[in-house]
Amino acid sequence: EAGVAQSPRYKIIEKRQSVAFWCNPISGHATLYWYQQILGQGPKLLIQFQNNGVVDDSQLPKDRFSAERLKGVDSTLKIQPAKLEDSAVYLCASSLEWGQKNTEAFFGQGTRLTVV
Amino acid sequence: KQEVTQIPAALSVPEGENLVLNCSFTDSAIYNLQWFRQDPGKGLTSLLLIQSSQREQTSGRLNASLDKSSGRSTLYIAASQPGDSATYLCAVRRNYGQNFVFGPGTRLSVLP
């Protein structure tokens, strides 16, 4: 079974530029998460989708961050314009969400963003 | 608001030792708890998932326990190996369908 795919793996941009990340979850997984992980900290949720609807985006800085999940499969996360403090690893995760035994979350390799 | 802490922040042990990593959460009303491993520069690998109705889960040399009433979980690693060196994170979920709240992680180094 293929895992969660993310691209690119690394990205370096200047502040005020824009950047986009892509995620392809495990086939059939209804729930998709985007997390931000700053160095030395645990991941923090940015947005959670259930199929193509948003479940929780309360911690998403909506003035600069946006995300979509078209057709309930792939997702993109965009930052525009980027700030220095956005330097972090952006992790995508998915879970099946069908019954109690299918709530395990699986993570992609992440995209390491450096804003200079 | 759920807060998750992990102690210790870092741990260094010689190969072969048994060790315990701790995870504490402030709100005991959780749906499940998941332990992850993260290697440098990599994503998270799921190790064990414990449902709120369970007391422990085992996978190979790993054993995770859950005490909801006290807001604690422990990850026990038996006969540690240098390949176990990584950061270990715990995450809790409040309800079915909700997101995971993570602790800051414990950075483990197993010395040969």
Coordinates of N, CA and C in Angstrom, one line a residue:
Chain A
E1 N 0.9 -1.2 0.0 CA 0.0 0.0 0.0 C 0.9 1.2 0.0
A2 N 0.7 2.1 -1.0 CA 1.5 3.4 -1.0 C 1.1 4.2 0.2
G3 N 2.1 5.0 0.6 CA 1.9 5.9 1.7 C 1.5 7.2 1.3
V4 N 1.5 8.2 2.2 CA 1.1 9.6 1.9 C 2.3 10.2 1.2
A5 N 2.0 10.8 0.0 CA 3.0 11.4 -0.8 C 3.0 12.9 -0.7
Q6 N 4.1 13.5 -0.5 CA 4.2 15.0 -0.5 C 5.3 15.5 -1.4
S7 N 5.1 16.7 -1.9 CA 6.1 17.3 -2.7 C 5.9 18.8 -2.7
P8 N 7.0 19.6 -2.8 CA 8.4 19.1 -2.9 C 8.9 18.6 -1.5
R9 N 10.1 18.1 -1.5 CA 10.7 17.7 -0.2 C 11.3 18.9 0.5
Y10 N 11.9 19.8 -0.3 CA 12.5 21.0 0.2 C 12.2 22.2 -0.6
K11 N 12.1 23.3 0.0 CA 11.8 24.6 -0.7 C 12.5 25.7 0.1
I12 N 13.2 26.5 -0.7 CA 13.8 27.8 -0.1 C 13.2 28.9 -0.9
I13 N 12.6 29.9 -0.2 CA 12.1 31.1 -0.8 C 12.4 32.3 0.0
E14 N 12.3 33.5 -0.6 CA 12.5 34.7 0.1 C 11.2 35.2 0.7
K15 N 11.3 35.9 1.8 CA 10.1 36.4 2.4 C 9.3 37.2 1.4
R16 N 8.0 37.2 1.6 CA 7.0 37.8 0.8 C 6.7 37.1 -0.5
Q17 N 7.5 36.0 -0.8 CA 7.2 35.2 -2.0 C 6.0 34.2 -1.6
S18 N 5.5 33.6 -2.6 CA 4.5 32.6 -2.3 C 5.0 31.2 -2.6
V19 N 4.4 30.2 -2.0 CA 4.8 28.8 -2.1 C 3.6 27.9 -2.0
A20 N 3.7 26.7 -2.6 CA 2.6 25.8 -2.6 C 3.1 24.4 -2.3
F21 N 2.4 23.6 -1.5 CA 2.8 22.2 -1.2 C 1.7 21.3 -1.6
W22 N 2.0 20.1 -2.0 CA 1.0 19.2 -2.5 C 1.1 17.9 -1.7
C23 N -0.1 17.3 -1.5 CA -0.2 16.1 -0.8 C -1.2 15.1 -1.4
N24 N -0.8 13.9 -1.6 CA -1.7 12.8 -2.0 C -1.8 11.8 -0.9
P25 N -3.0 11.7 -0.3 CA -3.1 10.8 0.8 C -3.2 9.3 0.4
I26 N -3.3 8.4 1.4 CA -3.4 7.0 1.1 C -4.8 6.8 0.4
S27 N -4.9 6.0 -0.6 CA -6.1 5.8 -1.3 C -7.2 5.4 -0.4
G28 N -8.3 6.1 -0.5 CA -9.5 5.7 0.3 C -9.6 6.4 1.6
H29 N -8.6 7.1 2.0 CA -8.6 7.8 3.3 C -9.5 9.1 3.2
A30 N -10.5 9.1 4.1 CA -11.4 10.3 4.0 C -10.8 11.5 4.7
T31 N -10.0 11.4 5.7 CA -9.6 12.5 6.5 C -8.1 12.9 6.1
L32 N -7.9 14.2 5.9 CA -6.6 14.6 5.5 C -6.2 15.8 6.4
Y33 N -5.0 15.8 6.9 CA -4.5 16.9 7.8 C -3.3 17.5 7.3
W34 N -3.2 18.8 7.5 CA -1.9 19.5 7.3 C -1.4 20.0 8.7
Y35 N -0.2 19.7 9.0 CA 0.4 20.1 10.3 C 1.7 20.9 10.0
Q36 N 2.0 21.8 10.9 CA 3.2 22.6 10.8 C 4.1 22.2 12.0
Q37 N 5.4 21.9 11.7 CA 6.3 21.5 12.7 C 7.5 22.4 12.7
I38 N 7.6 23.2 13.7 CA 8.7 24.1 13.9 C 9.8 23.3 14.6
L39 N 11.1 23.6 14.3 CA 12.2 22.8 14.8 C 12.1 22.7 16.3
G40 N 12.2 21.5 16.8 CA 12.2 21.3 18.2 C 10.9 21.2 18.9
Q41 N 9.8 21.3 18.1 CA 8.5 21.3 18.6 C 7.7 20.1 18.0
G42 N 6.5 19.8 18.7 CA 5.6 18.8 18.1 C 4.8 19.5 17.0
P43 N 4.3 18.7 16.1 CA 3.4 19.2 15.0 C 2.2 19.9 15.5
K44 N 1.8 21.0 14.8 CA 0.6 21.7 15.2 C -0.3 21.7 14.0
L45 N -1.6 21.4 14.3 CA -2.6 21.3 13.2 C -2.8 22.7 12.5
L46 N -2.8 22.7 11.2 CA -3.2 23.9 10.5 C -4.6 23.7 10.0
I47 N -4.9 22.6 9.3 CA -6.3 22.4 8.8 C -6.6 20.9 8.7
Q48 N -7.8 20.5 8.9 CA -8.3 19.1 8.7 C -9.4 19.1 7.8
F49 N -9.4 18.2 6.8 CA -10.4 18.0 5.8 C -11.1 16.6 6.1
Q50 N -12.4 16.5 5.9 CA -13.1 15.3 5.9 C -13.7 15.2 4.5
N51 N -13.2 14.3 3.7 CA -13.5 14.3 2.2 C -13.1 15.7 1.7
N52 N -13.9 16.4 1.1 CA -13.5 17.7 0.6 C -14.0 18.9 1.4
G53 N -14.5 18.6 2.6 CA -15.0 19.7 3.5 C -14.0 19.9 4.6
V54 N -14.0 21.2 5.1 CA -13.1 21.6 6.2 C -13.8 21.2 7.5
V55 N -13.0 20.5 8.3 CA -13.5 20.1 9.7 C -13.0 21.1 10.7
D56 N -11.7 21.5 10.6 CA -11.1 22.4 11.6 C -10.0 23.2 10.9
D57 N -10.2 24.5 10.9 CA -9.1 25.4 10.4 C -8.9 26.5 11.3
S58 N -9.2 26.3 12.6 CA -9.1 27.3 13.6 C -7.7 27.8 13.9
Q59 N -6.7 27.1 13.6 CA -5.3 27.5 13.8 C -4.6 27.9 12.5
L60 N -5.3 28.0 11.4 CA -4.8 28.3 10.1 C -4.7 29.9 10.0
P61 N -3.5 30.5 9.8 CA -3.4 31.9 9.6 C -4.0 32.3 8.3
K62 N -5.3 32.6 8.3 CA -6.0 32.7 7.0 C -5.7 34.0 6.2
D63 N -4.9 34.9 6.8 CA -4.5 36.1 6.1 C -3.4 35.7 5.1
R64 N -2.7 34.6 5.3 CA -1.6 34.2 4.4 C -1.7 32.8 4.0
F65 N -2.3 31.9 4.7 CA -2.4 30.5 4.4 C -3.7 30.1 3.8
S66 N -3.7 29.2 2.8 CA -5.0 28.7 2.3 C -4.7 27.2 1.9
A67 N -5.8 26.5 1.9 CA -5.7 25.1 1.6 C -7.0 24.6 0.9
E68 N -6.8 23.7 0.0 CA -8.0 23.1 -0.6 C -7.8 21.6 -0.9
R69 N -8.9 20.9 -0.9 CA -8.9 19.5 -1.2 C -9.9 19.2 -2.3
L70 N -9.5 19.3 -3.5 CA -10.5 19.1 -4.6 C -10.8 17.6 -4.8
K71 N -12.1 17.4 -5.0 CA -12.6 16.0 -5.2 C -12.3 15.1 -4.0
G72 N -12.0 15.6 -2.9 CA -11.8 14.8 -1.7 C -10.6 13.9 -1.8
V73 N -9.6 14.2 -2.6 CA -8.4 13.3 -2.7 C -7.2 14.2 -2.4
D74 N -6.5 14.7 -3.5 CA -5.3 15.5 -3.3 C -5.6 16.8 -2.6
S75 N -4.5 17.3 -2.0 CA -4.7 18.6 -1.3 C -3.5 19.5 -1.6
T76 N -3.7 20.8 -1.6 CA -2.6 21.8 -1.7 C -2.7 22.8 -0.6
L77 N -1.6 23.1 -0.1 CA -1.5 24.2 1.0 C -0.6 25.3 0.4
K78 N -1.1 26.5 0.5 CA -0.4 27.7 -0.1 C -0.1 28.7 1.0
I79 N 1.0 29.3 0.9 CA 1.4 30.5 1.7 C 1.7 31.6 0.9
Q80 N 1.0 32.8 1.1 CA 1.2 34.0 0.3 C 0.8 35.2 1.1
P81 N 1.7 36.1 1.5 CA 3.1 36.0 1.3 C 3.8 35.3 2.5
A82 N 4.9 34.7 2.2 CA 5.6 34.0 3.3 C 6.4 35.0 4.2
K83 N 6.5 34.6 5.5 CA 7.2 35.3 6.5 C 8.4 34.4 7.0
L84 N 9.3 35.0 7.6 CA 10.5 34.3 8.2 C 10.0 33.2 9.1
E85 N 9.0 33.5 9.9 CA 8.5 32.5 11.0 C 7.8 31.4 10.4
D86 N 7.5 31.4 9.1 CA 6.9 30.2 8.4 C 7.9 29.1 8.1
S87 N 9.2 29.3 8.4 CA 10.1 28.3 8.2 C 9.8 27.1 9.1
A88 N 9.6 26.0 8.5 CA 9.1 24.8 9.3 C 9.0 23.6 8.4
V89 N 8.7 22.5 8.9 CA 8.3 21.3 8.1 C 6.8 21.2 8.1
Y90 N 6.3 21.1 6.9 CA 4.8 21.0 6.7 C 4.5 19.5 6.4
L91 N 3.8 18.9 7.3 CA 3.5 17.5 7.2 C 2.0 17.3 6.8
C92 N 1.8 16.4 6.0 CA 0.5 16.0 5.6 C 0.2 14.6 6.1
A93 N -1.0 14.3 6.6 CA -1.3 13.0 7.2 C -2.7 12.7 6.7
S94 N -3.0 11.4 6.7 CA -4.4 10.9 6.4 C -4.8 9.8 7.3
S95 N -6.1 9.6 7.4 CA -6.6 8.5 8.2 C -7.9 8.0 7.5
L96 N -8.2 6.7 7.7 CA -9.4 6.2 7.0 C -10.7 6.6 7.5
E97 N -10.8 6.7 8.9 CA -12.0 7.1 9.5 C -13.3 6.3 9.1
W98 N -13.1 5.0 9.3 CA -14.3 4.1 9.1 C -14.4 3.2 10.3
G99 N -15.1 3.5 11.3 CA -15.1 2.7 12.5 C -14.0 2.9 13.4
Q100 N -14.1 2.4 14.6 CA -13.1 2.7 15.6 C -11.7 2.3 15.3
K101 N -11.6 1.2 14.6 CA -10.3 0.6 14.3 C -9.5 1.2 13.2
N102 N -10.1 2.2 12.6 CA -9.5 2.8 11.4 C -9.1 4.2 11.5
T103 N -8.8 4.6 12.7 CA -8.5 6.1 13.0 C -7.0 6.3 13.1
E104 N -6.2 5.3 12.8 CA -4.7 5.6 12.9 C -4.3 6.5 11.8
A105 N -3.5 7.5 12.1 CA -3.0 8.5 11.2 C -1.7 8.1 10.6
F106 N -1.5 8.3 9.3 CA -0.3 8.0 8.6 C 0.3 9.3 8.0
F107 N 1.6 9.6 8.2 CA 2.2 10.8 7.8 C 3.0 10.7 6.5
G108 N 3.1 11.7 5.8 CA 4.1 11.8 4.7 C 5.5 12.2 5.2
Q109 N 6.4 12.3 4.3 CA 7.8 12.7 4.6 C 7.9 14.2 5.0
G110 N 7.0 15.0 4.6 CA 7.0 16.4 4.9 C 7.7 17.2 3.9
T111 N 7.5 18.5 3.9 CA 8.2 19.5 3.1 C 8.9 20.5 4.0
R112 N 10.2 20.5 3.9 CA 10.9 21.5 4.7 C 11.0 22.8 4.0
L113 N 10.4 23.8 4.6 CA 10.4 25.2 4.0 C 11.3 26.1 4.8
T114 N 12.2 26.7 4.0 CA 13.1 27.7 4.6 C 12.8 29.1 4.0
V115 N 12.4 30.1 4.8 CA 12.2 31.4 4.3 C 13.3 32.3 4.7
V116 N 13.9 32.9 3.7 CA 15.1 33.8 4.0 C 14.9 35.2 3.6
Chain B
K1 N -8.7 23.4 26.8 CA -7.8 23.1 25.7 C -6.8 22.0 26.1
Q2 N -6.7 21.0 25.3 CA -5.8 19.9 25.6 C -4.4 20.3 25.4
E3 N -3.5 19.9 26.4 CA -2.1 20.2 26.3 C -1.4 18.8 26.6
V4 N -0.4 18.6 25.8 CA 0.4 17.3 25.9 C 1.8 17.6 26.2
T5 N 2.4 17.0 27.2 CA 3.8 17.2 27.6 C 4.5 15.8 27.6
Q6 N 5.8 15.9 27.3 CA 6.6 14.7 27.3 C 7.8 14.9 28.1
I7 N 8.1 13.9 28.9 CA 9.3 13.9 29.8 C 10.0 12.5 29.7
P8 N 11.4 12.6 29.5 CA 12.2 13.7 29.4 C 12.2 14.3 28.0
A9 N 12.8 15.5 27.9 CA 12.9 16.1 26.5 C 14.0 15.4 25.7
A10 N 15.0 14.9 26.4 CA 16.1 14.1 25.7 C 16.6 13.1 26.7
L11 N 17.0 12.0 26.1 CA 17.5 10.8 26.8 C 18.6 10.1 26.1
S12 N 19.7 9.8 26.8 CA 20.8 9.1 26.2 C 21.1 7.8 27.0
V13 N 21.1 6.7 26.4 CA 21.2 5.4 27.1 C 22.2 4.5 26.4
P14 N 22.9 3.6 27.1 CA 23.7 2.6 26.4 C 22.9 1.5 25.8
E15 N 23.4 0.9 24.7 CA 22.6 -0.1 24.0 C 22.3 -1.3 25.0
G16 N 21.1 -1.8 24.8 CA 20.7 -2.9 25.7 C 19.8 -2.6 26.8
E17 N 19.8 -1.3 27.2 CA 18.9 -0.9 28.3 C 17.5 -0.9 28.0
N18 N 16.7 -1.2 29.0 CA 15.2 -1.0 28.9 C 14.9 0.5 29.3
L19 N 14.0 1.1 28.6 CA 13.7 2.5 28.9 C 12.2 2.8 28.8
V20 N 11.9 3.9 29.5 CA 10.5 4.4 29.5 C 10.4 5.8 29.1
L21 N 9.5 6.1 28.2 CA 9.2 7.5 27.8 C 7.8 7.8 28.3
N22 N 7.7 9.1 28.8 CA 6.4 9.5 29.4 C 5.7 10.5 28.6
C23 N 4.4 10.4 28.6 CA 3.5 11.4 27.9 C 2.3 11.7 28.9
S24 N 2.1 13.0 29.1 CA 1.0 13.4 29.9 C 0.1 14.4 29.2
F25 N -1.2 14.3 29.5 CA -2.2 15.1 28.8 C -3.2 15.7 29.9
T26 N -3.6 16.9 29.6 CA -4.4 17.6 30.7 C -5.9 17.2 30.7
D27 N -6.4 16.9 29.6 CA -7.8 16.5 29.5 C -8.0 15.0 29.3
S28 N -8.5 14.3 30.3 CA -8.5 12.8 30.3 C -9.6 12.3 29.3
A29 N -10.5 13.2 28.8 CA -11.5 12.7 27.9 C -11.0 12.6 26.5
I30 N -10.2 11.5 26.3 CA -9.6 11.3 25.0 C -10.3 10.1 24.3
Y31 N -10.2 10.1 23.0 CA -10.7 9.0 22.2 C -9.6 8.0 21.9
N32 N -8.4 8.4 21.6 CA -7.3 7.5 21.5 C -6.0 8.2 21.6
L33 N -4.9 7.5 21.7 CA -3.6 8.0 21.8 C -2.7 7.3 20.9
Q34 N -1.8 8.0 20.2 CA -0.9 7.3 19.2 C 0.5 7.8 19.5
W35 N 1.4 6.8 19.4 CA 2.8 7.0 19.6 C 3.5 7.0 18.2
F36 N 4.3 8.0 17.9 CA 5.0 8.1 16.6 C 6.5 8.1 16.9
R37 N 7.2 7.8 15.8 CA 8.7 7.9 15.8 C 9.0 8.8 14.6
Q38 N 10.0 9.7 14.9 CA 10.4 10.7 13.8 C 11.9 10.6 13.7
D39 N 12.5 10.2 12.6 CA 13.9 10.3 12.3 C 14.2 11.7 11.8
P40 N 15.5 12.1 12.0 CA 15.9 13.5 11.5 C 15.5 13.7 10.1
G41 N 14.9 14.8 9.8 CA 14.5 15.2 8.4 C 13.5 14.3 7.8
K42 N 12.8 13.5 8.6 CA 11.8 12.6 8.0 C 10.4 12.9 8.6
G43 N 9.4 12.2 8.0 CA 8.1 12.3 8.6 C 7.9 11.5 9.8
L44 N 6.6 11.3 10.2 CA 6.3 10.5 11.4 C 5.9 9.1 11.0
T45 N 6.4 8.1 11.8 CA 6.1 6.7 11.6 C 5.2 6.3 12.8
S46 N 4.1 5.8 12.5 CA 3.2 5.3 13.5 C 3.8 4.1 14.2
L47 N 3.8 4.1 15.5 CA 4.3 2.9 16.3 C 3.1 2.1 16.9
L48 N 2.3 2.8 17.7 CA 1.2 2.1 18.4 C 0.0 3.1 18.5
L49 N -1.2 2.5 18.4 CA -2.4 3.3 18.6 C -3.1 2.6 19.8
I50 N -3.5 3.4 20.8 CA -4.3 2.8 21.9 C -5.6 3.5 22.0
Q51 N -6.7 2.7 21.9 CA -8.0 3.3 22.0 C -8.3 3.6 23.5
S52 N -9.2 4.5 23.8 CA -9.5 4.9 25.1 C -9.9 3.8 26.0
S53 N -10.5 2.7 25.4 CA -11.0 1.6 26.2 C -9.9 0.6 26.5
Q54 N -8.7 0.8 25.9 CA -7.6 -0.2 26.1 C -6.6 0.3 27.2
R55 N -5.9 -0.6 27.8 CA -4.9 -0.3 28.8 C -3.5 -0.3 28.2
E56 N -3.3 -1.2 27.2 CA -1.9 -1.2 26.6 C -2.0 -1.8 25.2
Q57 N -0.9 -1.6 24.5 CA -0.7 -2.2 23.2 C 0.8 -2.6 23.1
T58 N 1.0 -3.7 22.4 CA 2.4 -4.2 22.2 C 2.7 -4.4 20.8
S59 N 3.9 -4.1 20.4 CA 4.4 -4.4 19.1 C 5.9 -4.6 19.2
G60 N 6.3 -5.9 19.1 CA 7.7 -6.3 19.2 C 8.3 -5.9 20.5
R61 N 9.3 -5.0 20.5 CA 10.0 -4.6 21.7 C 9.3 -3.4 22.3
L62 N 8.2 -2.9 21.7 CA 7.5 -1.7 22.2 C 6.3 -2.1 23.0
N63 N 6.0 -1.4 24.1 CA 4.8 -1.6 24.8 C 4.3 -0.2 25.3
A64 N 3.1 0.1 24.9 CA 2.5 1.4 25.3 C 1.4 1.2 26.3
S65 N 1.3 1.9 27.3 CA 0.2 1.8 28.3 C -0.5 3.1 28.4
L66 N -1.8 3.0 28.8 CA -2.6 4.2 28.9 C -3.4 4.2 30.2
D67 N -3.3 5.3 31.0 CA -4.0 5.5 32.2 C -4.8 6.8 32.0
K68 N -6.0 6.7 31.5 CA -6.8 7.9 31.2 C -7.1 8.7 32.4
S69 N -7.4 8.1 33.5 CA -7.8 8.8 34.7 C -6.7 9.7 35.2
S70 N -5.5 9.3 35.0 CA -4.4 10.1 35.5 C -3.8 11.0 34.4
G71 N -4.3 10.8 33.2 CA -3.8 11.6 32.0 C -2.4 11.2 31.6
R72 N -2.1 9.9 31.6 CA -0.7 9.5 31.3 C -0.6 8.3 30.4
S73 N 0.4 8.3 29.6 CA 0.8 7.1 28.8 C 2.3 7.0 28.9
T74 N 2.7 5.7 28.8 CA 4.2 5.4 28.8 C 4.5 4.6 27.6
L75 N 5.6 4.8 27.0 CA 6.1 3.9 26.0 C 7.4 3.2 26.5
Y76 N 7.3 1.9 26.6 CA 8.4 1.1 27.1 C 9.1 0.5 25.9
I77 N 10.4 0.7 25.9 CA 11.3 0.1 24.8 C 12.2 -0.9 25.5
A78 N 12.1 -2.2 25.1 CA 13.0 -3.2 25.7 C 14.2 -3.4 24.9
A79 N 15.3 -3.7 25.6 CA 16.6 -4.0 24.9 C 16.9 -3.0 23.8
S80 N 17.1 -1.8 24.2 CA 17.2 -0.7 23.2 C 18.4 -1.0 22.3
Q81 N 18.3 -0.5 21.0 CA 19.3 -0.6 20.0 C 19.7 0.7 19.4
P82 N 20.9 0.9 18.8 CA 21.2 2.2 18.2 C 20.2 2.6 17.2
G83 N 19.6 1.7 16.5 CA 18.6 2.0 15.5 C 17.3 2.6 16.1
D84 N 17.2 2.5 17.4 CA 16.0 3.1 18.0 C 16.2 4.6 18.2
S85 N 17.4 5.1 17.9 CA 17.6 6.6 18.1 C 16.7 7.4 17.2
A86 N 16.0 8.2 17.8 CA 15.0 9.0 17.0 C 14.3 9.9 18.0
T87 N 13.3 10.7 17.5 CA 12.4 11.5 18.4 C 11.1 10.7 18.5
Y88 N 10.6 10.6 19.7 CA 9.4 9.9 19.9 C 8.3 10.9 20.4
L89 N 7.2 10.9 19.6 CA 6.1 11.8 19.9 C 4.8 11.1 20.3
C90 N 4.1 11.6 21.2 CA 2.7 11.1 21.5 C 1.7 12.1 21.0
A91 N 0.6 11.6 20.7 CA -0.5 12.5 20.2 C -1.8 12.0 20.7
V92 N -2.7 12.8 21.1 CA -4.0 12.4 21.6 C -5.1 13.0 20.8
R93 N -6.2 12.3 20.7 CA -7.4 12.7 19.9 C -8.6 12.8 20.9
R94 N -9.3 13.9 20.9 CA -10.4 14.0 21.8 C -11.6 13.2 21.5
N95 N -12.0 13.3 20.2 CA -13.2 12.6 19.8 C -12.9 12.0 18.4
Y96 N -13.8 11.0 18.0 CA -13.7 10.4 16.7 C -13.9 11.5 15.7
G97 N -13.0 11.5 14.7 CA -13.1 12.5 13.6 C -12.3 13.8 13.9
Q98 N -11.8 14.0 15.1 CA -11.1 15.2 15.4 C -9.6 15.0 15.2
N99 N -8.9 16.1 15.3 CA -7.5 16.1 15.0 C -6.6 15.6 16.2
F100 N -5.4 15.3 16.0 CA -4.4 14.9 17.0 C -3.7 16.1 17.6
V101 N -3.6 16.1 18.9 CA -2.8 17.2 19.6 C -1.5 16.5 20.0
F102 N -0.3 17.1 19.6 CA 1.0 16.4 19.8 C 1.7 17.0 21.0
G103 N 2.5 16.1 21.6 CA 3.5 16.6 22.6 C 4.7 17.1 21.9
P104 N 5.7 17.6 22.6 CA 6.9 18.2 21.9 C 7.9 17.1 21.6
G105 N 7.8 15.9 22.1 CA 8.6 14.8 21.8 C 9.8 14.6 22.8
T106 N 10.3 13.3 22.7 CA 11.5 13.0 23.5 C 12.5 12.5 22.5
R107 N 13.7 13.2 22.6 CA 14.8 12.8 21.6 C 15.6 11.7 22.3
L108 N 15.6 10.5 21.7 CA 16.3 9.4 22.3 C 17.6 9.1 21.5
S109 N 18.7 8.9 22.2 CA 20.0 8.5 21.6 C 20.4 7.2 22.3
V110 N 20.6 6.1 21.6 CA 21.0 4.8 22.1 C 22.5 4.7 21.6
L111 N 23.4 4.6 22.6 CA 24.8 4.6 22.2 C 25.3 3.1 22.1
P112 N 26.1 2.8 21.0 CA 26.6 1.5 20.9 C 27.6 1.1 21.9

